[in-house]
Coordinates of C-alpha atoms in Angstrom, one line a residue:
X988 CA -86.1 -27.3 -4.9
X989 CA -85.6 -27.7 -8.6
X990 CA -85.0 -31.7 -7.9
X991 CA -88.1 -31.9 -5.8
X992 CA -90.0 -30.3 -8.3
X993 CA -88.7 -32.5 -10.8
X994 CA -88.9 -35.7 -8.7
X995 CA -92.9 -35.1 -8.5
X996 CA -93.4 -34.9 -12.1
X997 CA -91.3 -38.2 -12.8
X998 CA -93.4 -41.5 -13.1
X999 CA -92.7 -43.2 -9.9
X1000 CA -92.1 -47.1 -10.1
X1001 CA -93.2 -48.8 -6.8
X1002 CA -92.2 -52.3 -6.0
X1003 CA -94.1 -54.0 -3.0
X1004 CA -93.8 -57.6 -1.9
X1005 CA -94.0 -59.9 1.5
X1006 CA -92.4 -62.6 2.8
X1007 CA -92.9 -63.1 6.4
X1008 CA -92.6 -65.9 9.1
X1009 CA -91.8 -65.9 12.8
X1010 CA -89.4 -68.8 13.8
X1011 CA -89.8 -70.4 16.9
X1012 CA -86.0 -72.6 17.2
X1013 CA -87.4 -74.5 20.4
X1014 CA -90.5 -75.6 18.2
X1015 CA -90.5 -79.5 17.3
X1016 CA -92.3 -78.2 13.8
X1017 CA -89.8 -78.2 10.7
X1018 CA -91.3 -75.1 8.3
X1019 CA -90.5 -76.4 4.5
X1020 CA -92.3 -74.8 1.7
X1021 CA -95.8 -76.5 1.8
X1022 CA -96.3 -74.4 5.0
X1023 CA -96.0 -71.5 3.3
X1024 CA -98.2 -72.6 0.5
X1025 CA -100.7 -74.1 3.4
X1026 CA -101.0 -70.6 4.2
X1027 CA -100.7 -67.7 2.3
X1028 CA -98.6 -68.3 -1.4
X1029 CA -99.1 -66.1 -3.7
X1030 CA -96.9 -65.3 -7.0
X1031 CA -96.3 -62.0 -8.3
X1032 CA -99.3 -60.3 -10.4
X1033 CA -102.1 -63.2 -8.0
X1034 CA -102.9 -60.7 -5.3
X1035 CA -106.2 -60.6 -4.3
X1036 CA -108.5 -57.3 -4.1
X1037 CA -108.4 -58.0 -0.6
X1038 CA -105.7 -57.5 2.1
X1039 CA -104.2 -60.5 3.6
X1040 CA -102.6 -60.6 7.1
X1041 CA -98.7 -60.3 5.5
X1042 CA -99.6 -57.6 2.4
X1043 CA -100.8 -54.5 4.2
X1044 CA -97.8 -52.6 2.3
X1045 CA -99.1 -54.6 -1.4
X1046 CA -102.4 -53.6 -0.5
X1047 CA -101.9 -49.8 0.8
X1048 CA -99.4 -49.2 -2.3
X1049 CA -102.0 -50.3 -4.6
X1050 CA -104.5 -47.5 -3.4
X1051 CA -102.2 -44.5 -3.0
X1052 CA -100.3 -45.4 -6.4
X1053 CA -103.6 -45.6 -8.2
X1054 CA -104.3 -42.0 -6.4
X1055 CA -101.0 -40.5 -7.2
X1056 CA -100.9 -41.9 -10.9
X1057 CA -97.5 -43.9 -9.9
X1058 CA -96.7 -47.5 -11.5
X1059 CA -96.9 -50.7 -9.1
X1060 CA -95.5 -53.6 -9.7
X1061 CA -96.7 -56.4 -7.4
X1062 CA -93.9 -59.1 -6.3
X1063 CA -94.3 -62.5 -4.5
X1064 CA -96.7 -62.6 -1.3
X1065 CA -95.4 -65.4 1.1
X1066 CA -96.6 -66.4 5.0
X1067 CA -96.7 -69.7 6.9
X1068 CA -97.9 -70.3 10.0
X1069 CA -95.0 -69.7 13.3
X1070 CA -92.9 -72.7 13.3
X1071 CA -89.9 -74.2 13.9
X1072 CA -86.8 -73.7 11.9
X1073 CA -87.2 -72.8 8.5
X1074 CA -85.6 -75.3 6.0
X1075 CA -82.8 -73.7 3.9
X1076 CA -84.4 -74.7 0.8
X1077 CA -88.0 -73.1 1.9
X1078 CA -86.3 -70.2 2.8
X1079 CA -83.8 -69.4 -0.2
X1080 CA -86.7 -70.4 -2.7
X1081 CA -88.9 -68.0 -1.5
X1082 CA -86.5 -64.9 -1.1
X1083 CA -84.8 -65.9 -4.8
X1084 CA -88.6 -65.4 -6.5
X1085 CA -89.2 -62.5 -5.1
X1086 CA -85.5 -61.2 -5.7
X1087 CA -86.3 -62.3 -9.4
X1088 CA -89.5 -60.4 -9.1
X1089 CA -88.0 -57.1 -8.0
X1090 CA -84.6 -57.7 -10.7
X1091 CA -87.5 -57.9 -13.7
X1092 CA -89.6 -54.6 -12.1
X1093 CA -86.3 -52.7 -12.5
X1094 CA -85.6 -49.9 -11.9
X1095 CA -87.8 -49.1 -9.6
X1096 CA -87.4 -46.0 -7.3
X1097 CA -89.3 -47.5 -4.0
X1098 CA -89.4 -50.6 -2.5
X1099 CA -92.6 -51.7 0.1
X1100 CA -92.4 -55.0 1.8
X1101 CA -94.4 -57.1 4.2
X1102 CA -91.6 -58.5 6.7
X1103 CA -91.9 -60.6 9.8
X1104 CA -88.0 -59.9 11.4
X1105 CA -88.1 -62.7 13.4
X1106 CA -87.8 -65.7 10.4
X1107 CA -84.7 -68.3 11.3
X1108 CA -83.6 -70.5 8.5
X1109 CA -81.0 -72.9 8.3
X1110 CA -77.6 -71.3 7.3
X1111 CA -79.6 -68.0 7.9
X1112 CA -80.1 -66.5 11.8
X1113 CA -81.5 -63.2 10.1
X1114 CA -83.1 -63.8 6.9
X1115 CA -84.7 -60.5 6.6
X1116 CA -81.4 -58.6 7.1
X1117 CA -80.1 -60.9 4.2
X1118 CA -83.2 -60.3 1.9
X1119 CA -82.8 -56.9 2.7
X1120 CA -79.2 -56.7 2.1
X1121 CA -80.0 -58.4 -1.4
X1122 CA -82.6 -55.9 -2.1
X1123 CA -80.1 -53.0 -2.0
X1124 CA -77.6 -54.6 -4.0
X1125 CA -80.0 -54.6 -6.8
X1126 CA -81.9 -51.4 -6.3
X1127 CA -78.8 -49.2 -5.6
X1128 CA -78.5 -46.4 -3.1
X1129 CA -80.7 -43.7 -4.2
X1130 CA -84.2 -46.0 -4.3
X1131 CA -85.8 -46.0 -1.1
X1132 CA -86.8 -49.3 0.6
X1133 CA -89.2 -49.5 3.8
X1134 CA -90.7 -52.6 5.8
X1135 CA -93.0 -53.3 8.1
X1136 CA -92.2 -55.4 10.8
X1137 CA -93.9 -57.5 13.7
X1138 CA -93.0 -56.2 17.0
X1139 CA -91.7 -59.8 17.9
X1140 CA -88.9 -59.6 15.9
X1141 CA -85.3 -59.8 16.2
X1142 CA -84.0 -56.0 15.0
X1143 CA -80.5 -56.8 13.3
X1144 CA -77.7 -54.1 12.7
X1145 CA -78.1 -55.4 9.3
X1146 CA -82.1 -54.9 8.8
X1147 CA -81.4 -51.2 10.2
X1148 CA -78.4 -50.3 8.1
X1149 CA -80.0 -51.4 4.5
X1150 CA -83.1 -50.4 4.8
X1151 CA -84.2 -46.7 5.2
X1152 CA -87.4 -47.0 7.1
X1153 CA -88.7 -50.1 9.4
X1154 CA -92.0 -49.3 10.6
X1155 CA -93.2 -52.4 13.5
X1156 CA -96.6 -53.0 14.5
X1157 CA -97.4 -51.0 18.0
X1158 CA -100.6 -52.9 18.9
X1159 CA -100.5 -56.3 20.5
X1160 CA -103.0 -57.8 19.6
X1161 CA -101.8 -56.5 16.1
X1162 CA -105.0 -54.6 15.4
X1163 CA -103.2 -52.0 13.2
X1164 CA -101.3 -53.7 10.8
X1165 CA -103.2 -51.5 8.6
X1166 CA -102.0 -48.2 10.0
X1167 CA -98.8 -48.7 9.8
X1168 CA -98.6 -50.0 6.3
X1169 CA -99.9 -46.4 5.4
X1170 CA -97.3 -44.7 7.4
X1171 CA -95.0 -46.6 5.8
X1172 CA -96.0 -45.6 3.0
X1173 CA -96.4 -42.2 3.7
X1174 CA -93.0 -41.7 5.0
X1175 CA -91.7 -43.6 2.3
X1176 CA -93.4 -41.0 -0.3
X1177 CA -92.2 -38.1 1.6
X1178 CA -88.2 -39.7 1.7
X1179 CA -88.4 -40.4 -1.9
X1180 CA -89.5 -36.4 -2.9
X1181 CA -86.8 -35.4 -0.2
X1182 CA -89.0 -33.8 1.8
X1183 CA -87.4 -36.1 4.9
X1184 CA -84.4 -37.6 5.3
X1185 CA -84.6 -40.8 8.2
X1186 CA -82.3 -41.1 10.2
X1187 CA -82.4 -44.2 12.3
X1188 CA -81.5 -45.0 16.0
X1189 CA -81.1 -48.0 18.2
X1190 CA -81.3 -48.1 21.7
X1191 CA -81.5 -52.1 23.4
X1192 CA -83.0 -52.4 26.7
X1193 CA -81.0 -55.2 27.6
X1194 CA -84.4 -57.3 28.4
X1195 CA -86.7 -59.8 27.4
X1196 CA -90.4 -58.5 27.8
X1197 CA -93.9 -59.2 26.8
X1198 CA -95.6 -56.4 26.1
X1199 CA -99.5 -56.7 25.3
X1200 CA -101.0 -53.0 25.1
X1201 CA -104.2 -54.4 26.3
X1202 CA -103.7 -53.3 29.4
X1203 CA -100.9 -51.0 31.8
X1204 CA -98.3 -50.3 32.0
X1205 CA -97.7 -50.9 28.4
X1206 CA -100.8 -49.1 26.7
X1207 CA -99.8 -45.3 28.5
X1208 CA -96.2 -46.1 27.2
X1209 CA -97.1 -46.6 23.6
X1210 CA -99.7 -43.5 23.5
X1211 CA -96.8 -41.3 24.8
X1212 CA -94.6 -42.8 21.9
X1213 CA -97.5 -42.2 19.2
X1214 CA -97.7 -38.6 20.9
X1215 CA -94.0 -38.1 20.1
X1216 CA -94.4 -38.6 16.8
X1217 CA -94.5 -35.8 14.4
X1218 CA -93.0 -33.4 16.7
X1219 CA -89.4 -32.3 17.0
X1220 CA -88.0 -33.9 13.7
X1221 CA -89.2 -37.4 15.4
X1222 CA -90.7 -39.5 12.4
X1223 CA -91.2 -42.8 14.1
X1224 CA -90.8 -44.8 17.2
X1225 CA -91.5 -48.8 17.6
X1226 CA -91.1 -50.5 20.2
X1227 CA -89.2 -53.6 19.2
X1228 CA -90.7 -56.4 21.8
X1229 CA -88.3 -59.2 20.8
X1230 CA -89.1 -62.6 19.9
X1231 CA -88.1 -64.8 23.4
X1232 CA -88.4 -68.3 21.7
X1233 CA -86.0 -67.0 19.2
X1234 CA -82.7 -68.3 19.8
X1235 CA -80.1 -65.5 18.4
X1236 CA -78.2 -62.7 18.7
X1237 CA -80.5 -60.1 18.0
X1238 CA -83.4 -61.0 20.3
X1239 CA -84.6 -58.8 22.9
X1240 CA -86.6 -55.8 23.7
X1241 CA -84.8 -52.3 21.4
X1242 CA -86.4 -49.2 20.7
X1243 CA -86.4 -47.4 17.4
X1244 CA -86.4 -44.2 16.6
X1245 CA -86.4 -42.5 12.9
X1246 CA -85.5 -38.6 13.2
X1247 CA -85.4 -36.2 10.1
X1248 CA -81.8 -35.1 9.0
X1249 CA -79.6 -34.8 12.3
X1250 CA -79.7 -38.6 14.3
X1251 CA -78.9 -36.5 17.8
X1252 CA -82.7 -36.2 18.8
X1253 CA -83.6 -39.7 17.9
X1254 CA -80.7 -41.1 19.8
X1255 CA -81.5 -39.0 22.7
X1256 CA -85.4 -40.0 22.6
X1257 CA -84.3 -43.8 21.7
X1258 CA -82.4 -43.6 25.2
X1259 CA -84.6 -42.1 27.7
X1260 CA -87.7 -44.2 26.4
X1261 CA -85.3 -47.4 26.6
X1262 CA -84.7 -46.5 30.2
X1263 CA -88.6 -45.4 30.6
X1264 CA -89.3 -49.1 30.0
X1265 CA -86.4 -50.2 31.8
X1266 CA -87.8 -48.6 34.7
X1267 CA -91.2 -50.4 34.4
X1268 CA -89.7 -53.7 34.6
X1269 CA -91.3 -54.9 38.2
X1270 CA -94.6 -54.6 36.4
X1271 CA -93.8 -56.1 33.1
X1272 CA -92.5 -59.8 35.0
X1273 CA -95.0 -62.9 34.0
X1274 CA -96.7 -64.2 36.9
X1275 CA -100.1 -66.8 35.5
X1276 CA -101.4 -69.3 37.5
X1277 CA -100.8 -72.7 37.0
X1278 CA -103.6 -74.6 35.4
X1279 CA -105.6 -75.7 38.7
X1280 CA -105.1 -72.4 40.0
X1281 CA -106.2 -70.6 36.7
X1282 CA -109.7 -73.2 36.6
X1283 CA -109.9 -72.6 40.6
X1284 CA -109.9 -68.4 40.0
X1285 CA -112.6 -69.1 36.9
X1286 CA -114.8 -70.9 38.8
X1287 CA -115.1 -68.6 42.1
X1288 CA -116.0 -65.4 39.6
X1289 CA -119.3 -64.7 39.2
X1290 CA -119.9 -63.7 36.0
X1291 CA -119.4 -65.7 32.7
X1292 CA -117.7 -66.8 30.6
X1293 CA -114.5 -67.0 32.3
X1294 CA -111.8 -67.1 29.6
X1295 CA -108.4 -68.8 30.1
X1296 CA -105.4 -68.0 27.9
X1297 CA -103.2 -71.3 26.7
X1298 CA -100.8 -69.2 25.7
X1299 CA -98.2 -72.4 26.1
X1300 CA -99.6 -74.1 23.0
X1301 CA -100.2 -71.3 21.2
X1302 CA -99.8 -72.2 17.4
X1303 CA -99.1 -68.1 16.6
X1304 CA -95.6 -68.7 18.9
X1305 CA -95.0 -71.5 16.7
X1306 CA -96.1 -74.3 18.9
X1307 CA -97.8 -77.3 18.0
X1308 CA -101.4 -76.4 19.0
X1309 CA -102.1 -79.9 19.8
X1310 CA -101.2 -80.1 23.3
X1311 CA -103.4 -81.9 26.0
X1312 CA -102.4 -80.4 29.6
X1313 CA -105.3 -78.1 29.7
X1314 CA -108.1 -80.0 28.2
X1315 CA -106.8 -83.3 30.8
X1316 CA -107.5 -81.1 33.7
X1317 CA -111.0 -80.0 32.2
X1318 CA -112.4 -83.5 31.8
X1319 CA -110.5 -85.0 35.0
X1320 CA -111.8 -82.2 36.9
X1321 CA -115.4 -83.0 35.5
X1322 CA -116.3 -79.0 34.7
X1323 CA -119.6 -78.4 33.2
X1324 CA -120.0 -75.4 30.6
X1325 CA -116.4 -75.5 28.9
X1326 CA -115.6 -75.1 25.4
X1327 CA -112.0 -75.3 24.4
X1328 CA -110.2 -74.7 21.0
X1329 CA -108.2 -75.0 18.8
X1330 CA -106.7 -78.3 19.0
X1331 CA -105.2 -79.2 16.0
X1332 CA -105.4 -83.0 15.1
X1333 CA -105.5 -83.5 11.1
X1334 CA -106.3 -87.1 11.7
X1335 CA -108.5 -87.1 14.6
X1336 CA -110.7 -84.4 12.2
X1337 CA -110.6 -86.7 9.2
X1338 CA -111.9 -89.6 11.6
X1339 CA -115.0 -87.4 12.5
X1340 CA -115.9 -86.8 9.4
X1341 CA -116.0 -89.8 7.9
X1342 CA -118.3 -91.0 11.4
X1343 CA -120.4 -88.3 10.6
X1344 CA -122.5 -85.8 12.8
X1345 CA -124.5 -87.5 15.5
X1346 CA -121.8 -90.6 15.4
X1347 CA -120.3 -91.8 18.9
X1348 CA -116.9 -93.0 18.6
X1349 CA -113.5 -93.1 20.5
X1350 CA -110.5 -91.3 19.6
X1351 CA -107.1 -90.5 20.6
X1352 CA -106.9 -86.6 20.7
X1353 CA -103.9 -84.4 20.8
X1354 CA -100.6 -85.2 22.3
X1355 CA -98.9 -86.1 18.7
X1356 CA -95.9 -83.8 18.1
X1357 CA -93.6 -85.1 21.5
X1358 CA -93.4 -84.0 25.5
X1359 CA -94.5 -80.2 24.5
X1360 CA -98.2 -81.3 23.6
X1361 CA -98.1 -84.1 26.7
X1362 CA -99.6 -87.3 26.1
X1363 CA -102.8 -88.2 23.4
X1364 CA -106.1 -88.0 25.5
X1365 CA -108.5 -91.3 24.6
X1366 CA -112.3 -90.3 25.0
X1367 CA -115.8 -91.2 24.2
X1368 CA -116.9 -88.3 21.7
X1369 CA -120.1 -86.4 20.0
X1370 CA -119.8 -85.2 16.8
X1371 CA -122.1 -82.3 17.1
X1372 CA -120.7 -80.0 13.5
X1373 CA -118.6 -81.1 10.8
X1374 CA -117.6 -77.9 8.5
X1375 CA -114.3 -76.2 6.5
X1376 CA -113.7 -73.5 8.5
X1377 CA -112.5 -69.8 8.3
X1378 CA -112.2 -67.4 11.3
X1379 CA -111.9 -63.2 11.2
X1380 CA -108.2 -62.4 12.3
X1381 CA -109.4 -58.8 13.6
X1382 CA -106.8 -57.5 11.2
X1383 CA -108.7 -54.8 9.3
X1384 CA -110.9 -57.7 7.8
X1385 CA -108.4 -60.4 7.2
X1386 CA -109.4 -64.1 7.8
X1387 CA -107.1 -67.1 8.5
X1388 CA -108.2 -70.9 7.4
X1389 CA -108.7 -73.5 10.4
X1390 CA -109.4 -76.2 7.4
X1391 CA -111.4 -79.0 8.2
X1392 CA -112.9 -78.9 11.6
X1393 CA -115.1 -81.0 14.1
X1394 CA -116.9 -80.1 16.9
X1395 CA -116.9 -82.5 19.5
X1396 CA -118.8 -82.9 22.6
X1397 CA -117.2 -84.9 25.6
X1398 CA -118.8 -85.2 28.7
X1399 CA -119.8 -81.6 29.6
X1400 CA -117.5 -79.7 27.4
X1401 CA -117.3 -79.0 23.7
X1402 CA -113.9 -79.0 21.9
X1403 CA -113.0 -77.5 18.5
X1404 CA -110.5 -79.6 16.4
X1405 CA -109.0 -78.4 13.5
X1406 CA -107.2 -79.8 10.6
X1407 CA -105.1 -77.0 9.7
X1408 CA -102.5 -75.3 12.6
X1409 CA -103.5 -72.1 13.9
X1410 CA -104.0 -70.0 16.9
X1411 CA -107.4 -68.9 18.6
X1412 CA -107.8 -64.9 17.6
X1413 CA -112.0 -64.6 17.1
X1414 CA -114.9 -66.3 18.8
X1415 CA -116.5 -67.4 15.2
X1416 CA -114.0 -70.5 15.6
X1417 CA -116.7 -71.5 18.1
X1418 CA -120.1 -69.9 16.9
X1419 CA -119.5 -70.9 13.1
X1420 CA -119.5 -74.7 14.2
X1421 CA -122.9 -74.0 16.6
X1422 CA -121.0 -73.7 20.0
X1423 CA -121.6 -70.3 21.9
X1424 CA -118.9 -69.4 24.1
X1425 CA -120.8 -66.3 25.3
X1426 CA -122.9 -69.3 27.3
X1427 CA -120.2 -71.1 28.7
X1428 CA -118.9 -70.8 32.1
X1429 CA -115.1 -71.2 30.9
X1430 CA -113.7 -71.1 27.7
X1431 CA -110.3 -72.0 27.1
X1432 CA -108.6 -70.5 23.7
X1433 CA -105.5 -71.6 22.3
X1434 CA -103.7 -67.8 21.8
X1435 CA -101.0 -65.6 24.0
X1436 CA -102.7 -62.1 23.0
X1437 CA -104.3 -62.2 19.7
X1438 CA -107.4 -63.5 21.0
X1439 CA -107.9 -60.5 23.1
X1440 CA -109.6 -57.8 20.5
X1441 CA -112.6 -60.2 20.4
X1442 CA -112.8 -62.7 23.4
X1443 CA -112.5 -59.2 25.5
X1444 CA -116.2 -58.5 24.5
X1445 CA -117.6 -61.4 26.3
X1446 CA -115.4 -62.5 28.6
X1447 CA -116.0 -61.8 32.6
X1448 CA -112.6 -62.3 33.0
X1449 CA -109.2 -63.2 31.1
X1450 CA -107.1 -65.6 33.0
X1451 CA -103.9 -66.0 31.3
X1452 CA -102.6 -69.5 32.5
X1453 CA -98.8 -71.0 33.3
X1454 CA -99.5 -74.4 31.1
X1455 CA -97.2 -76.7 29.8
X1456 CA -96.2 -76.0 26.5
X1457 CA -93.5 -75.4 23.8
X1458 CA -93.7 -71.5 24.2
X1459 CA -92.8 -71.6 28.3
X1460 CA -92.8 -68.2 30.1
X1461 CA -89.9 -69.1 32.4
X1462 CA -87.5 -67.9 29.5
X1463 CA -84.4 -69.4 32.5
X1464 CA -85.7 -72.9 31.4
X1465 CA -84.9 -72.4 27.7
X1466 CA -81.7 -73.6 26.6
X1467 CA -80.6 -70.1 24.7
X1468 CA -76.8 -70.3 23.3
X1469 CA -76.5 -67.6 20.7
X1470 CA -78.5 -64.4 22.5
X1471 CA -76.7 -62.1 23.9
X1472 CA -76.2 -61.5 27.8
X1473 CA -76.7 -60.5 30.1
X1474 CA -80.6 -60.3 29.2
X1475 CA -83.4 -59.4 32.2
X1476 CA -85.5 -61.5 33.9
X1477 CA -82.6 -64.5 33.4
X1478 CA -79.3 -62.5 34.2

């Protein structure tokens, strides 16, 4: 009691940081550094007022510390887009500034940090069970360190045994990035004063599942989790999805539990909810039409719009985001009242602009990064807006750049290119550039999940769609070597 008492009248020195990145190793797309300073690069002490997507822990510590009258010192904020592989020199660049970060904030009693848990490097098949392992080295055993993590991550024995609480997203779409940065943060306060003690536990499902909590069976199964919580010394549960087009040991679906003192009742609860989910397997499979099928389905509803997930060339799974399959069928098909996007095409953007709005011309869209984005399409193309371009992540206010981008019309659709790589999450990457999906008959967005939160308001119908693409559903066509088997649906 005397050391609690103690502990709560001592100035408390918080360290939070992110560095976060989710690797796709079957992507064609090299991440180096300038992906990461593309997207979100800032250096220790340059945080914005405002949250970004990767700095909910930054961003919740800087309220509660100003609150509780602790000191916060604000490391490194790193995030690039999903890619492929990330280069050895991107990665150990970027985990040795914000190691150097944290080594000058010493000593420093907790630790807060924005984490991905699925980022591959070269030389490094779990970097954030590396960076954590560095963190304790130089913070010692009695300072506390917590993470947040995206449910598509790989959770390593490693990321578990060196950090005492990892707190993963529960949403997907990720709409509460927010929420559990502050229970991180609150369980994090409450270790640090002893009033808990987490005790983690690991239970792996032995699966490979996607696991959107849009709709059943997966929404009842994370309220029941959330309902858990708090009650019979259980702290935390996250379900751990797994990254499939991660190619390592630790992929797959776990569940983890934190219980307070005694590990028996989280291992017990870690169990019987990985066989609950276990159990729900016949309803979890993938089964999406194929894209004829999917534009057949749109076209018999009644209501509009009609939107079709390309979850294939989704640029948030790390793929290229410039693939054609989709948008071929569209125009060969001759649809009216379609509006597709993003495509990104840096160069096929740079060509609009300088034609101008109003300007016919001819260019070869798309197809540019090998056989995942199929061939470049040649058309006859409107410019109908030319503007830099942001659009709302859904993310308690965050926003995510689409750089430079064109609206083009062709024939009786309108596309949406962008210069800058990223996946479709809000419908204001269409209404900013004048083009109203609400008054389209199908719209066809470039996003697995993430595009859900918003396009759900509108939409008639959602129509995910079996495309061609680098981020393939069929995980028995991908050429795994390092996961470990046997893994359901391919063993």
């Amino acid at each position: 009691m005397l050391r609690r008492r103690l502990h709560e009248r001592l100035c408390v020195r918080v360290f939070a940081a992110s560095l976060s990145c989710e690797t796709n190793t079957f992507s064609p797309i090299p991440t180096g550094l300038a992906a990461f300073h593309e997207r979100v690069y800032l250096p220790a002490g340059t945080h914005p007022e405002a949250m970004t997507h990767c700095s909910a822990p930054l961003w919740v510590a800087r309220q509660r510390c100003r609150e509780w009258g602790w000191e916060l010192v604000e490391g490194l904020v790193a995030s690039a887009m999903p890619g492929g592989t990330t280069t050895r020199l991107a990665y150990e660049a970027l985990r040795d500034e914000l190691l150097d970060d944290l080594r000058a904030a010493l000593p420093v009693n907790l630790v807060l940090l924005g984490l991905h848990g699925a980022m591959v490097a070269d030389g490094y098949d779990d970097c954030e069970g590396d960076l954590l392992q560095r963190v304790r080295a130089l913070v010692g055993p009695q300072a506390v360190i917590g993470a947040t993590l995206d449910p598509h991550c790989h959770l390593s024995a490693q990321m578990v045994a060196q950090a005492d609480l990892l707190i993963a997203f529960k949403e997907y779409p990720h709409t509460d990035i927010l929420e559990r940065a502050q229970e991180l943060l609150e369980l994090g306060h409450a270790a640090l004063l002893g009033r808990v003690r987490p005790r983690a536990s690991v239970a792996d499902c032995g699966m490979i599942a996607v696991l959107p909590t849009s709709r059943e069976p997966v929404r009842g199964f994370v309220d029941r989790l959330q309902a858990l919580e708090g009650r019979d010394a259980i702290l935390s549960i996250s379900v751990v999805h797994g990254f499939p087009w991660g190619d390592v040991a630790d992929m797959g679906t776990k569940l983890l539990v934190y219980s307070d003192g005694d590990a028996a009742p989280g291992w017990a609860l870690a169990q019987a909810l990985a066989a609950e989910l276990n159990g729900l397997r016949a309803s979890l499979r993938l089964s999406y039409p194929d894209v004829d099928t999917a534009l057949d389905q749109a076209l018999a509803c009644t209501g509009a719009p009609v939107v079709l997930a390309d979850s294939a060339d989704n640029a948030g799974g790390g793929a290229p985001g410039d693939a054609t399959f989709v948008l071929r069928r569209l125009l060969q098909r001759r649809l009216p009242s379609c509006a597709l996007g993003p495509l990104c095409d840096p160069m096929a953007v740079r060509l609009a602009f300088a034609a101008g709005v109003g300007a016919q011309l001819r260019l070869r869209i798309g197809g540019k990064l090998g056989p995942v984005s199929g061939d470049p399409l040649d058309a006859l193309c409107t410019v109908r807006a030319l503007r830099p371009a942001m659009q709302m992540s859904g993310l308690a206010g965050t926003s995510t750049p689409l750089g430079d981008c064109a609206l083009l019309q062709i024939e009786g659709m309108e596309l949406v290119l962008s210069s800058v790589r990223c996946q479709g999450i809000d419908t204001d990457l269409f209404t900013q550039l004048g083009c109203e999906p609400k008054d389209k008959k199908i719209v066809v967005v470039k996003s697995s999940q993430h595009f859900h939160a918003s396009f759900a308001r509108i939409a008639a119908e959602i129509i995910y769609v079996d495309s061609p693409g680098a981020l393939c559903t069929d995980f028995s066509l991908l050429a795994y070597r390092k996961i470990s088997r046997p893994k359901w649906p391919i063993d």
